[in-house]
Amino acid sequence: MKMMILVLGLLVSTTAFARQYTQCSDLDKEFYSVVNLPTLEKGTLFVTLGAETDAHQLYHIEKIEEKEDGIYYKLVDAVNESYLVFPKGVFGTNNDNIRVDVYESGVHHRFSCFTRVYQD
């Protein structure tokens, strides 16, 4: 019985967070992004001008803090100070209508997104 409890405890602890996948489009421009978070602490941000162009950028992102307006992630590979903000309560849920903000070199990009949780 103790072994069964230990196995169940390990199973729950290793599956506490699944990969969060978020796909977005800019509300003002033809600018698209995909955020992939295998953990809440870090992941990647892929930004592109669309499928018909080779213009794209991949950033590693790391969680820096939580504030009332959301969870802040730093774009590690960005040349200038850049970060994105996810709304609180999004992680671990599927949602068809969230807003993600990206601040890059003083420019504010507002993204309309959907997000999914995947158990890989």
The first five atom37 places (N, CA, C, CB, O) and aatype in JSON, in Angstrom:
{
  "aatype": [12, 11, 12, 12, 9, 10, 19, 10, 7, 10, 10, 19, 15, 16, 16, 0, 13, 0, 1, 5, 18, 16, 5, 4, 15, 3, 10, 3, 11, 6, 13, 18, 15, 19, 19, 2, 10, 14, 16, 10, 6, 11, 7, 16, 10, 13, 19, 16, 10, 7, 0, 6, 16, 3, 0, 8, 5, 10, 18, 8, 9, 6, 11, 9, 6, 6, 11, 6, 3, 7, 9, 18, 18, 11, 10, 19, 3, 0, 19, 2, 6, 15, 18, 10, 19, 13, 14, 11, 7, 19, 13, 7, 16, 2, 2, 3, 2, 9, 1, 19, 3, 19, 18, 6, 15, 7, 19, 8, 8, 1, 13, 15, 4, 13, 16, 1, 19, 18, 5, 3],
  "atom_mask": [
    [1, 1, 1, 1, 1],
    [1, 1, 1, 1, 1],
    [1, 1, 1, 1, 1],
    [1, 1, 1, 1, 1],
    [1, 1, 1, 1, 1],
    [1, 1, 1, 1, 1],
    [1, 1, 1, 1, 1],
    [1, 1, 1, 1, 1],
    [1, 1, 1, 0, 1],
    [1, 1, 1, 1, 1],
    [1, 1, 1, 1, 1],
    [1, 1, 1, 1, 1],
    [1, 1, 1, 1, 1],
    [1, 1, 1, 1, 1],
    [1, 1, 1, 1, 1],
    [1, 1, 1, 1, 1],
    [1, 1, 1, 1, 1],
    [1, 1, 1, 1, 1],
    [1, 1, 1, 1, 1],
    [1, 1, 1, 1, 1],
    [1, 1, 1, 1, 1],
    [1, 1, 1, 1, 1],
    [1, 1, 1, 1, 1],
    [1, 1, 1, 1, 1],
    [1, 1, 1, 1, 1],
    [1, 1, 1, 1, 1],
    [1, 1, 1, 1, 1],
    [1, 1, 1, 1, 1],
    [1, 1, 1, 1, 1],
    [1, 1, 1, 1, 1],
    [1, 1, 1, 1, 1],
    [1, 1, 1, 1, 1],
    [1, 1, 1, 1, 1],
    [1, 1, 1, 1, 1],
    [1, 1, 1, 1, 1],
    [1, 1, 1, 1, 1],
    [1, 1, 1, 1, 1],
    [1, 1, 1, 1, 1],
    [1, 1, 1, 1, 1],
    [1, 1, 1, 1, 1],
    [1, 1, 1, 1, 1],
    [1, 1, 1, 1, 1],
    [1, 1, 1, 0, 1],
    [1, 1, 1, 1, 1],
    [1, 1, 1, 1, 1],
    [1, 1, 1, 1, 1],
    [1, 1, 1, 1, 1],
    [1, 1, 1, 1, 1],
    [1, 1, 1, 1, 1],
    [1, 1, 1, 0, 1],
    [1, 1, 1, 1, 1],
    [1, 1, 1, 1, 1],
    [1, 1, 1, 1, 1],
    [1, 1, 1, 1, 1],
    [1, 1, 1, 1, 1],
    [1, 1, 1, 1, 1],
    [1, 1, 1, 1, 1],
    [1, 1, 1, 1, 1],
    [1, 1, 1, 1, 1],
    [1, 1, 1, 1, 1],
    [1, 1, 1, 1, 1],
    [1, 1, 1, 1, 1],
    [1, 1, 1, 1, 1],
    [1, 1, 1, 1, 1],
    [1, 1, 1, 1, 1],
    [1, 1, 1, 1, 1],
    [1, 1, 1, 1, 1],
    [1, 1, 1, 1, 1],
    [1, 1, 1, 1, 1],
    [1, 1, 1, 0, 1],
    [1, 1, 1, 1, 1],
    [1, 1, 1, 1, 1],
    [1, 1, 1, 1, 1],
    [1, 1, 1, 1, 1],
    [1, 1, 1, 1, 1],
    [1, 1, 1, 1, 1],
    [1, 1, 1, 1, 1],
    [1, 1, 1, 1, 1],
    [1, 1, 1, 1, 1],
    [1, 1, 1, 1, 1],
    [1, 1, 1, 1, 1],
    [1, 1, 1, 1, 1],
    [1, 1, 1, 1, 1],
    [1, 1, 1, 1, 1],
    [1, 1, 1, 1, 1],
    [1, 1, 1, 1, 1],
    [1, 1, 1, 1, 1],
    [1, 1, 1, 1, 1],
    [1, 1, 1, 0, 1],
    [1, 1, 1, 1, 1],
    [1, 1, 1, 1, 1],
    [1, 1, 1, 0, 1],
    [1, 1, 1, 1, 1],
    [1, 1, 1, 1, 1],
    [1, 1, 1, 1, 1],
    [1, 1, 1, 1, 1],
    [1, 1, 1, 1, 1],
    [1, 1, 1, 1, 1],
    [1, 1, 1, 1, 1],
    [1, 1, 1, 1, 1],
    [1, 1, 1, 1, 1],
    [1, 1, 1, 1, 1],
    [1, 1, 1, 1, 1],
    [1, 1, 1, 1, 1],
    [1, 1, 1, 1, 1],
    [1, 1, 1, 0, 1],
    [1, 1, 1, 1, 1],
    [1, 1, 1, 1, 1],
    [1, 1, 1, 1, 1],
    [1, 1, 1, 1, 1],
    [1, 1, 1, 1, 1],
    [1, 1, 1, 1, 1],
    [1, 1, 1, 1, 1],
    [1, 1, 1, 1, 1],
    [1, 1, 1, 1, 1],
    [1, 1, 1, 1, 1],
    [1, 1, 1, 1, 1],
    [1, 1, 1, 1, 1],
    [1, 1, 1, 1, 1],
    [1, 1, 1, 1, 1]
  ],
  "atom_positions": [
    [[0.82, -1.2, 0.0], [0.0, 0.0, 0.0], [0.87, 1.27, 0.0], [-0.94, 0.0, 1.21], [0.58, 2.23, -0.71]],
    [[1.94, 1.25, 0.82], [2.83, 2.41, 0.85], [3.49, 2.64, -0.5], [3.9, 2.23, 1.93], [3.68, 3.78, -0.93]],
    [[3.84, 1.54, -1.16], [4.47, 1.65, -2.48], [3.5, 2.27, -3.49], [4.94, 0.27, -2.99], [3.91, 3.08, -4.31]],
    [[2.22, 1.9, -3.43], [1.21, 2.45, -4.33], [1.05, 3.95, -4.1], [-0.15, 1.73, -4.13], [0.93, 4.71, -5.06]],
    [[1.03, 4.38, -2.87], [0.92, 5.81, -2.54], [2.13, 6.56, -3.06], [0.78, 6.03, -1.02], [1.99, 7.66, -3.61]],
    [[3.33, 5.99, -2.91], [4.55, 6.62, -3.4], [4.51, 6.75, -4.92], [5.78, 5.81, -2.97], [4.85, 7.81, -5.46]],
    [[4.1, 5.71, -5.62], [4.01, 5.74, -7.08], [3.0, 6.78, -7.53], [3.63, 4.35, -7.64], [3.27, 7.54, -8.46]],
    [[1.84, 6.84, -6.91], [0.83, 7.84, -7.26], [1.33, 9.25, -6.99], [-0.47, 7.59, -6.48], [1.07, 10.17, -7.77]],
    [[2.05, 9.43, -5.89], [2.62, 10.75, -5.57], [3.62, 11.2, -6.62], [0.0, 0.0, 0.0], [3.61, 12.36, -7.03]],
    [[4.48, 10.29, -7.05], [5.45, 10.62, -8.1], [4.76, 10.92, -9.42], [6.44, 9.48, -8.28], [5.16, 11.83, -10.13]],
    [[3.73, 10.16, -9.75], [2.99, 10.39, -10.98], [2.34, 11.76, -10.99], [1.94, 9.31, -11.18], [2.42, 12.47, -12.0]],
    [[1.72, 12.14, -9.9], [1.08, 13.46, -9.81], [2.12, 14.56, -9.86], [0.27, 13.57, -8.52], [1.89, 15.58, -10.52]],
    [[3.25, 14.4, -9.19], [4.26, 15.46, -9.17], [4.91, 15.65, -10.52], [5.31, 15.16, -8.13], [5.32, 16.77, -10.85]],
    [[5.03, 14.6, -11.33], [5.66, 14.74, -12.64], [4.69, 15.22, -13.71], [6.28, 13.43, -13.07], [5.12, 15.63, -14.79]],
    [[3.38, 15.17, -13.43], [2.41, 15.61, -14.42], [1.66, 16.86, -13.96], [1.44, 14.5, -14.72], [0.57, 17.15, -14.45]],
    [[2.23, 17.59, -13.02], [1.56, 18.76, -12.47], [1.42, 19.86, -13.52], [2.32, 19.28, -11.26], [0.48, 20.67, -13.44]],
    [[2.31, 19.92, -14.48], [2.2, 20.93, -15.53], [2.5, 20.28, -16.87], [3.16, 22.12, -15.26], [3.51, 19.6, -17.03]],
    [[1.64, 20.49, -17.8], [1.85, 20.01, -19.17], [2.29, 21.19, -20.02], [0.55, 19.34, -19.75], [2.23, 22.34, -19.59]],
    [[2.73, 20.9, -21.22], [3.19, 21.95, -22.13], [2.04, 22.87, -22.5], [3.82, 21.34, -23.4], [0.98, 22.42, -22.93]],
    [[2.26, 24.17, -22.34], [1.26, 25.18, -22.71], [1.68, 25.76, -24.07], [1.15, 26.32, -21.61], [2.78, 26.3, -24.22]],
    [[0.8, 25.64, -25.06], [1.05, 26.12, -26.42], [0.08, 27.26, -26.69], [0.89, 24.96, -27.48], [-1.13, 27.11, -26.53]],
    [[0.61, 28.41, -27.11], [-0.23, 29.58, -27.36], [0.11, 30.14, -28.73], [-0.03, 30.66, -26.25], [1.28, 30.42, -29.02]],
    [[-0.9, 30.31, -29.58], [-0.71, 30.85, -30.93], [-1.43, 32.18, -31.01], [-1.23, 29.87, -32.02], [-2.58, 32.3, -30.59]],
    [[-0.74, 33.2, -31.57], [-1.26, 34.56, -31.53], [-1.12, 35.28, -32.88], [-0.55, 35.36, -30.46], [-0.3, 34.91, -33.72]],
    [[-1.94, 36.31, -33.05], [-1.78, 37.25, -34.15], [-1.9, 38.66, -33.59], [-2.83, 37.0, -35.29], [-2.71, 38.92, -32.7]],
    [[-1.07, 39.55, -34.12], [-1.06, 40.94, -33.66], [-2.38, 41.61, -34.04], [0.14, 41.71, -34.27], [-2.89, 41.4, -35.14]],
    [[-2.92, 42.4, -33.16], [-4.19, 43.08, -33.42], [-4.06, 44.22, -34.42], [-4.76, 43.6, -32.12], [-5.05, 44.62, -35.03]],
    [[-2.84, 44.76, -34.59], [-2.65, 45.93, -35.44], [-1.86, 45.67, -36.72], [-1.96, 46.98, -34.65], [-1.98, 46.43, -37.68]],
    [[-1.07, 44.6, -36.76], [-0.18, 44.35, -37.9], [-0.27, 42.89, -38.32], [1.28, 44.73, -37.56], [-0.87, 42.08, -37.61]],
    [[0.31, 42.56, -39.45], [0.43, 41.15, -39.85], [1.68, 40.59, -39.2], [0.48, 41.0, -41.42], [2.75, 40.53, -39.81]],
    [[1.53, 40.19, -37.96], [2.63, 39.77, -37.11], [2.1, 38.62, -36.29], [3.17, 40.95, -36.21], [1.07, 38.76, -35.63]],
    [[2.76, 37.47, -36.3], [2.25, 36.27, -35.66], [3.28, 35.71, -34.69], [1.87, 35.21, -36.71], [4.48, 35.92, -34.86]],
    [[2.81, 34.99, -33.67], [3.74, 34.41, -32.71], [3.19, 33.1, -32.17], [4.01, 35.38, -31.57], [1.99, 32.84, -32.17]],
    [[4.12, 32.28, -31.7], [3.8, 31.04, -31.0], [4.65, 31.02, -29.73], [4.07, 29.76, -31.9], [5.87, 31.2, -29.78]],
    [[4.0, 30.79, -28.6], [4.68, 30.66, -27.33], [4.55, 29.21, -26.89], [4.1, 31.65, -26.25], [3.45, 28.67, -26.81]],
    [[5.68, 28.58, -26.59], [5.7, 27.21, -26.13], [6.34, 27.18, -24.75], [6.46, 26.28, -27.13], [7.52, 27.52, -24.59]],
    [[5.57, 26.76, -23.75], [6.07, 26.71, -22.38], [5.99, 25.29, -21.84], [5.28, 27.68, -21.47], [4.93, 24.86, -21.38]],
    [[7.12, 24.54, -21.89], [7.11, 23.22, -21.3], [7.08, 23.27, -19.77], [8.33, 22.44, -21.76], [6.7, 22.29, -19.13]],
    [[7.48, 24.4, -19.19], [7.36, 24.66, -17.75], [6.88, 26.09, -17.58], [8.71, 24.42, -17.0], [6.92, 26.88, -18.53]],
    [[6.44, 26.44, -16.39], [6.04, 27.82, -16.14], [7.23, 28.77, -16.06], [5.24, 27.9, -14.85], [7.07, 29.98, -16.16]],
    [[8.42, 28.23, -15.88], [9.62, 29.06, -15.67], [10.29, 29.51, -16.96], [10.6, 28.3, -14.85], [10.87, 30.6, -16.98]],
    [[10.24, 28.71, -18.02], [10.92, 29.09, -19.27], [10.35, 28.35, -20.45], [12.42, 28.83, -19.16], [9.68, 27.33, -20.32]],
    [[10.64, 28.9, -21.65], [10.16, 28.32, -22.88], [10.7, 29.07, -24.07], [0.0, 0.0, 0.0], [11.82, 29.59, -24.02]],
    [[9.92, 29.12, -25.16], [10.35, 29.82, -26.37], [9.22, 30.68, -26.93], [10.82, 28.82, -27.43], [8.04, 30.39, -26.73]],
    [[9.6, 31.72, -27.64], [8.69, 32.59, -28.37], [9.17, 32.62, -29.81], [8.62, 34.04, -27.76], [10.31, 33.01, -30.07]],
    [[8.32, 32.2, -30.74], [8.63, 32.24, -32.17], [7.77, 33.34, -32.78], [8.36, 30.85, -32.87], [6.55, 33.35, -32.61]],
    [[8.41, 34.27, -33.48], [7.72, 35.41, -34.08], [7.98, 35.4, -35.58], [8.19, 36.76, -33.45], [9.11, 35.18, -36.02]],
    [[6.92, 35.64, -36.38], [7.06, 35.63, -37.83], [6.11, 36.66, -38.46], [6.78, 34.22, -38.4], [5.15, 37.11, -37.83]],
    [[6.39, 37.01, -39.7], [5.51, 37.88, -40.47], [4.49, 37.08, -41.26], [6.33, 38.76, -41.41], [3.65, 37.66, -41.96]],
    [[4.54, 35.76, -41.15], [3.57, 34.91, -41.84], [4.23, 33.71, -42.48], [0.0, 0.0, 0.0], [5.46, 33.61, -42.52]],
    [[3.41, 32.81, -43.0], [3.9, 31.56, -43.58], [4.58, 31.77, -44.92], [2.76, 30.6, -43.74], [5.37, 30.92, -45.34]],
    [[4.31, 32.87, -45.6], [4.85, 33.08, -46.94], [6.14, 33.89, -46.94], [3.83, 33.77, -47.79], [6.53, 34.43, -47.97]],
    [[6.79, 33.99, -45.78], [8.04, 34.73, -45.69], [9.04, 33.97, -44.82], [7.79, 36.14, -45.12], [8.66, 33.17, -43.97]],
    [[10.31, 34.24, -45.05], [11.35, 33.64, -44.22], [11.7, 34.52, -43.02], [12.6, 33.39, -45.05], [12.56, 34.15, -42.22]],
    [[11.06, 35.66, -42.89], [11.34, 36.57, -41.78], [10.75, 36.02, -40.48], [10.77, 37.98, -42.07], [9.54, 35.97, -40.3]],
    [[11.64, 35.59, -39.59], [11.2, 35.07, -38.31], [12.31, 35.2, -37.27], [10.77, 33.59, -38.45], [13.47, 35.44, -37.61]],
    [[11.94, 35.05, -36.01], [12.9, 35.14, -34.92], [12.46, 34.17, -33.82], [13.01, 36.6, -34.37], [11.27, 34.06, -33.53]],
    [[13.41, 33.48, -33.22], [13.14, 32.59, -32.11], [13.83, 33.14, -30.86], [13.63, 31.14, -32.42], [15.03, 33.42, -30.88]],
    [[13.07, 33.31, -29.79], [13.6, 33.81, -28.53], [13.41, 32.76, -27.44], [12.9, 35.14, -28.13], [12.4, 32.07, -27.4]],
    [[14.38, 32.66, -26.57], [14.2, 31.91, -25.33], [13.59, 32.88, -24.33], [15.56, 31.29, -24.79], [14.0, 34.04, -24.25]],
    [[12.62, 32.41, -23.56], [11.98, 33.29, -22.59], [12.09, 32.68, -21.19], [10.5, 33.52, -22.96], [12.06, 31.46, -21.02]],
    [[12.23, 33.56, -20.19], [12.32, 33.13, -18.8], [11.43, 34.0, -17.93], [13.78, 33.2, -18.3], [11.38, 35.22, -18.09]],
    [[10.73, 33.36, -17.03], [9.85, 34.07, -16.1], [10.67, 34.96, -15.2], [9.01, 33.07, -15.27], [11.66, 34.52, -14.61]],
    [[10.25, 36.24, -15.09], [10.98, 37.15, -14.2], [10.16, 37.59, -12.99], [11.42, 38.36, -14.98], [10.72, 37.83, -11.92]],
    [[8.83, 37.71, -13.15], [8.01, 38.08, -12.0], [6.53, 37.97, -12.31], [8.35, 39.51, -11.56], [6.11, 37.89, -13.46]],
    [[5.75, 37.97, -11.24], [4.29, 38.01, -11.35], [3.8, 39.32, -10.77], [3.63, 36.79, -10.63], [4.2, 39.71, -9.67]],
    [[2.93, 40.0, -11.51], [2.32, 41.23, -11.05], [0.81, 41.08, -11.15], [2.83, 42.46, -11.89], [0.31, 40.05, -11.6]],
    [[0.08, 42.08, -10.74], [-1.38, 42.02, -10.79], [-1.89, 41.89, -12.22], [-1.97, 43.25, -10.15], [-2.91, 41.24, -12.44]],
    [[-1.2, 42.5, -13.19], [-1.68, 42.46, -14.57], [-1.21, 41.24, -15.35], [-1.23, 43.69, -15.29], [-1.6, 41.07, -16.5]],
    [[-0.38, 40.36, -14.75], [0.03, 39.16, -15.45], [1.38, 38.63, -15.03], [0.0, 0.0, 0.0], [1.99, 39.12, -14.08]],
    [[1.82, 37.61, -15.74], [3.11, 36.97, -15.51], [4.08, 37.47, -16.57], [2.99, 35.41, -15.53], [3.8, 37.39, -17.76]],
    [[5.23, 37.98, -16.13], [6.21, 38.6, -17.02], [7.32, 37.62, -17.37], [6.79, 39.86, -16.37], [7.88, 36.95, -16.5]],
    [[7.64, 37.56, -18.67], [8.72, 36.74, -19.19], [9.69, 37.64, -19.95], [8.17, 35.6, -20.11], [9.29, 38.46, -20.77]],
    [[10.99, 37.47, -19.67], [12.04, 38.21, -20.37], [12.4, 37.46, -21.65], [13.29, 38.4, -19.47], [12.54, 36.24, -21.64]],
    [[12.57, 38.2, -22.76], [13.07, 37.62, -24.0], [14.59, 37.61, -23.91], [12.57, 38.43, -25.27], [15.24, 38.62, -24.13]],
    [[15.15, 36.46, -23.57], [16.57, 36.33, -23.24], [17.46, 36.73, -24.4], [16.88, 34.91, -22.82], [18.48, 37.38, -24.19]],
    [[17.12, 36.36, -25.62], [17.97, 36.57, -26.79], [17.76, 37.91, -27.47], [17.75, 35.47, -27.78], [18.4, 38.19, -28.49]],
    [[16.9, 38.74, -26.94], [16.61, 40.03, -27.58], [17.79, 40.98, -27.42], [15.33, 40.66, -26.98], [18.49, 40.95, -26.41]],
    [[18.0, 41.82, -28.43], [19.09, 42.79, -28.4], [18.82, 43.86, -27.34], [19.28, 43.43, -29.79], [19.71, 44.22, -26.58]],
    [[17.6, 44.36, -27.3], [17.22, 45.38, -26.32], [16.29, 44.74, -25.28], [16.52, 46.59, -27.01], [15.81, 43.62, -25.47]],
    [[16.04, 45.46, -24.2], [15.16, 44.94, -23.16], [13.77, 44.68, -23.73], [15.09, 45.93, -21.98], [13.09, 45.59, -24.21]],
    [[13.35, 43.43, -23.67], [12.07, 43.02, -24.23], [11.44, 41.98, -23.32], [12.23, 42.47, -25.67], [12.14, 41.17, -22.71]],
    [[10.12, 42.01, -23.23], [9.43, 41.03, -22.4], [8.01, 40.83, -22.9], [9.43, 41.46, -20.93], [7.48, 41.65, -23.66]],
    [[7.39, 39.74, -22.46], [5.99, 39.5, -22.78], [5.23, 39.29, -21.48], [5.83, 38.28, -23.73], [5.8, 38.91, -20.46]],
    [[3.93, 39.55, -21.54], [3.06, 39.45, -20.37], [1.89, 38.53, -20.69], [2.56, 40.85, -19.93], [1.13, 38.77, -21.63]],
    [[1.74, 37.47, -19.89], [0.6, 36.56, -19.98], [-0.38, 36.91, -18.88], [1.05, 35.08, -19.88], [0.02, 37.27, -17.78]],
    [[-1.66, 36.81, -19.18], [-2.64, 37.05, -18.11], [-2.59, 35.92, -17.08], [-4.07, 37.16, -18.71], [-2.29, 34.78, -17.41]],
    [[-2.87, 36.26, -15.84], [-2.92, 35.24, -14.79], [-4.11, 34.33, -15.03], [-3.0, 35.89, -13.38], [-5.12, 34.75, -15.61]],
    [[-4.01, 33.1, -14.59], [-5.1, 32.16, -14.71], [-5.19, 31.45, -16.05], [0.0, 0.0, 0.0], [-6.12, 30.69, -16.27]],
    [[-4.24, 31.69, -16.94], [-4.26, 31.08, -18.27], [-3.61, 29.7, -18.25], [-3.56, 31.98, -19.28], [-4.06, 28.79, -18.94]],
    [[-2.55, 29.55, -17.47], [-1.76, 28.32, -17.51], [-2.54, 27.13, -16.98], [-0.49, 28.5, -16.71], [-3.23, 27.21, -15.97]],
    [[-2.41, 26.03, -17.72], [-3.1, 24.81, -17.35], [-4.52, 24.73, -17.88], [0.0, 0.0, 0.0], [-5.24, 23.79, -17.55]],
    [[-4.92, 25.7, -18.7], [-6.29, 25.7, -19.24], [-6.25, 25.87, -20.76], [-7.13, 26.83, -18.59], [-5.28, 26.38, -21.31]],
    [[-7.31, 25.44, -21.41], [-7.53, 25.73, -22.82], [-8.4, 26.97, -22.9], [-8.18, 24.51, -23.57], [-9.39, 27.08, -22.16]],
    [[-8.05, 27.89, -23.78], [-8.8, 29.13, -23.87], [-8.71, 29.65, -25.3], [-8.27, 30.18, -22.86], [-7.63, 29.67, -25.89]],
    [[-9.84, 30.08, -25.86], [-9.87, 30.57, -27.24], [-9.72, 32.07, -27.38], [-11.14, 30.15, -27.89], [-9.67, 32.58, -28.5]],
    [[-9.64, 32.79, -26.27], [-9.62, 34.24, -26.37], [-8.83, 34.85, -25.22], [-11.04, 34.81, -26.4], [-9.4, 35.22, -24.19]],
    [[-7.51, 34.94, -25.4], [-6.69, 35.63, -24.41], [-5.89, 36.71, -25.11], [-5.75, 34.64, -23.67], [-5.76, 36.71, -26.34]],
    [[-5.36, 37.62, -24.33], [-4.52, 38.68, -24.88], [-3.14, 38.57, -24.26], [-5.13, 40.08, -24.61], [-3.0, 38.47, -23.05]],
    [[-2.12, 38.59, -25.11], [-0.74, 38.57, -24.69], [-0.09, 39.85, -25.18], [0.02, 37.3, -25.23], [-0.27, 40.23, -26.34]],
    [[0.64, 40.52, -24.31], [1.33, 41.75, -24.68], [2.83, 41.5, -24.77], [1.04, 42.86, -23.66], [3.41, 40.84, -23.91]],
    [[3.46, 42.02, -25.83], [4.9, 41.94, -26.0], [5.43, 43.37, -26.1], [5.29, 41.1, -27.27], [4.94, 44.17, -26.9]],
    [[6.42, 43.67, -25.28], [7.08, 44.98, -25.29], [8.5, 44.76, -25.78], [7.07, 45.65, -23.86], [9.3, 44.08, -25.14]],
    [[8.8, 45.35, -26.95], [10.1, 45.16, -27.58], [10.68, 46.51, -27.96], [9.99, 44.25, -28.82], [10.16, 47.2, -28.83]],
    [[11.77, 46.87, -27.29], [12.46, 48.15, -27.57], [11.49, 49.33, -27.53], [13.15, 48.1, -28.94], [11.56, 50.21, -28.38]],
    [[10.6, 49.34, -26.56], [9.66, 50.44, -26.4], [8.42, 50.34, -27.26], [0.0, 0.0, 0.0], [7.54, 51.2, -27.16]],
    [[8.31, 49.32, -28.11], [7.13, 49.12, -28.96], [6.22, 48.09, -28.29], [7.55, 48.66, -30.4], [6.68, 47.04, -27.84]],
    [[4.93, 48.4, -28.24], [3.96, 47.53, -27.6], [3.17, 46.78, -28.68], [3.0, 48.35, -26.69], [2.5, 47.4, -29.51]],
    [[3.26, 45.45, -28.67], [2.48, 44.61, -29.58], [1.38, 43.94, -28.77], [3.39, 43.53, -30.29], [1.66, 43.31, -27.75]],
    [[0.13, 44.08, -29.22], [-1.02, 43.44, -28.57], [-1.44, 42.25, -29.42], [-2.2, 44.45, -28.39], [-1.8, 42.41, -30.59]],
    [[-1.4, 41.07, -28.83], [-1.74, 39.85, -29.55], [-3.05, 39.26, -29.06], [-0.62, 38.83, -29.41], [-3.32, 39.2, -27.86]],
    [[-3.86, 38.82, -30.01], [-5.05, 38.03, -29.72], [-4.65, 36.57, -29.9], [-6.28, 38.43, -30.65], [-4.06, 36.22, -30.93]],
    [[-4.95, 35.72, -28.92], [-4.4, 34.37, -28.91], [-5.42, 33.3, -28.52], [-3.24, 34.31, -27.96], [-6.47, 33.58, -27.95]],
    [[-5.07, 32.07, -28.86], [-5.72, 30.92, -28.25], [-4.61, 30.09, -27.62], [-6.55, 30.07, -29.32], [-3.46, 30.14, -28.06]],
    [[-4.95, 29.34, -26.6], [-3.95, 28.56, -25.88], [-4.48, 27.16, -25.6], [-3.55, 29.26, -24.58], [-5.66, 26.98, -25.32]],
    [[-3.59, 26.19, -25.66], [-3.94, 24.79, -25.43], [-2.92, 24.15, -24.49], [-4.03, 24.02, -26.76], [-1.75, 24.54, -24.46]],
    [[-3.38, 23.16, -23.75], [-2.51, 22.37, -22.88], [-2.34, 21.01, -23.52], [-3.09, 22.24, -21.43], [-3.32, 20.38, -23.91]],
    [[-1.09, 20.55, -23.64], [-0.8, 19.26, -24.23], [-0.03, 18.4, -23.23], [0.0, 19.42, -25.54], [0.93, 18.86, -22.61]],
    [[-0.46, 17.18, -23.07], [0.22, 16.2, -22.24], [1.16, 15.4, -23.14], [-0.8, 15.25, -21.49], [0.75, 14.4, -23.73]],
    [[2.41, 15.83, -23.25], [3.38, 15.15, -24.13], [3.93, 13.91, -23.49], [4.53, 16.09, -24.49], [4.75, 13.21, -24.08]]
  ]
}
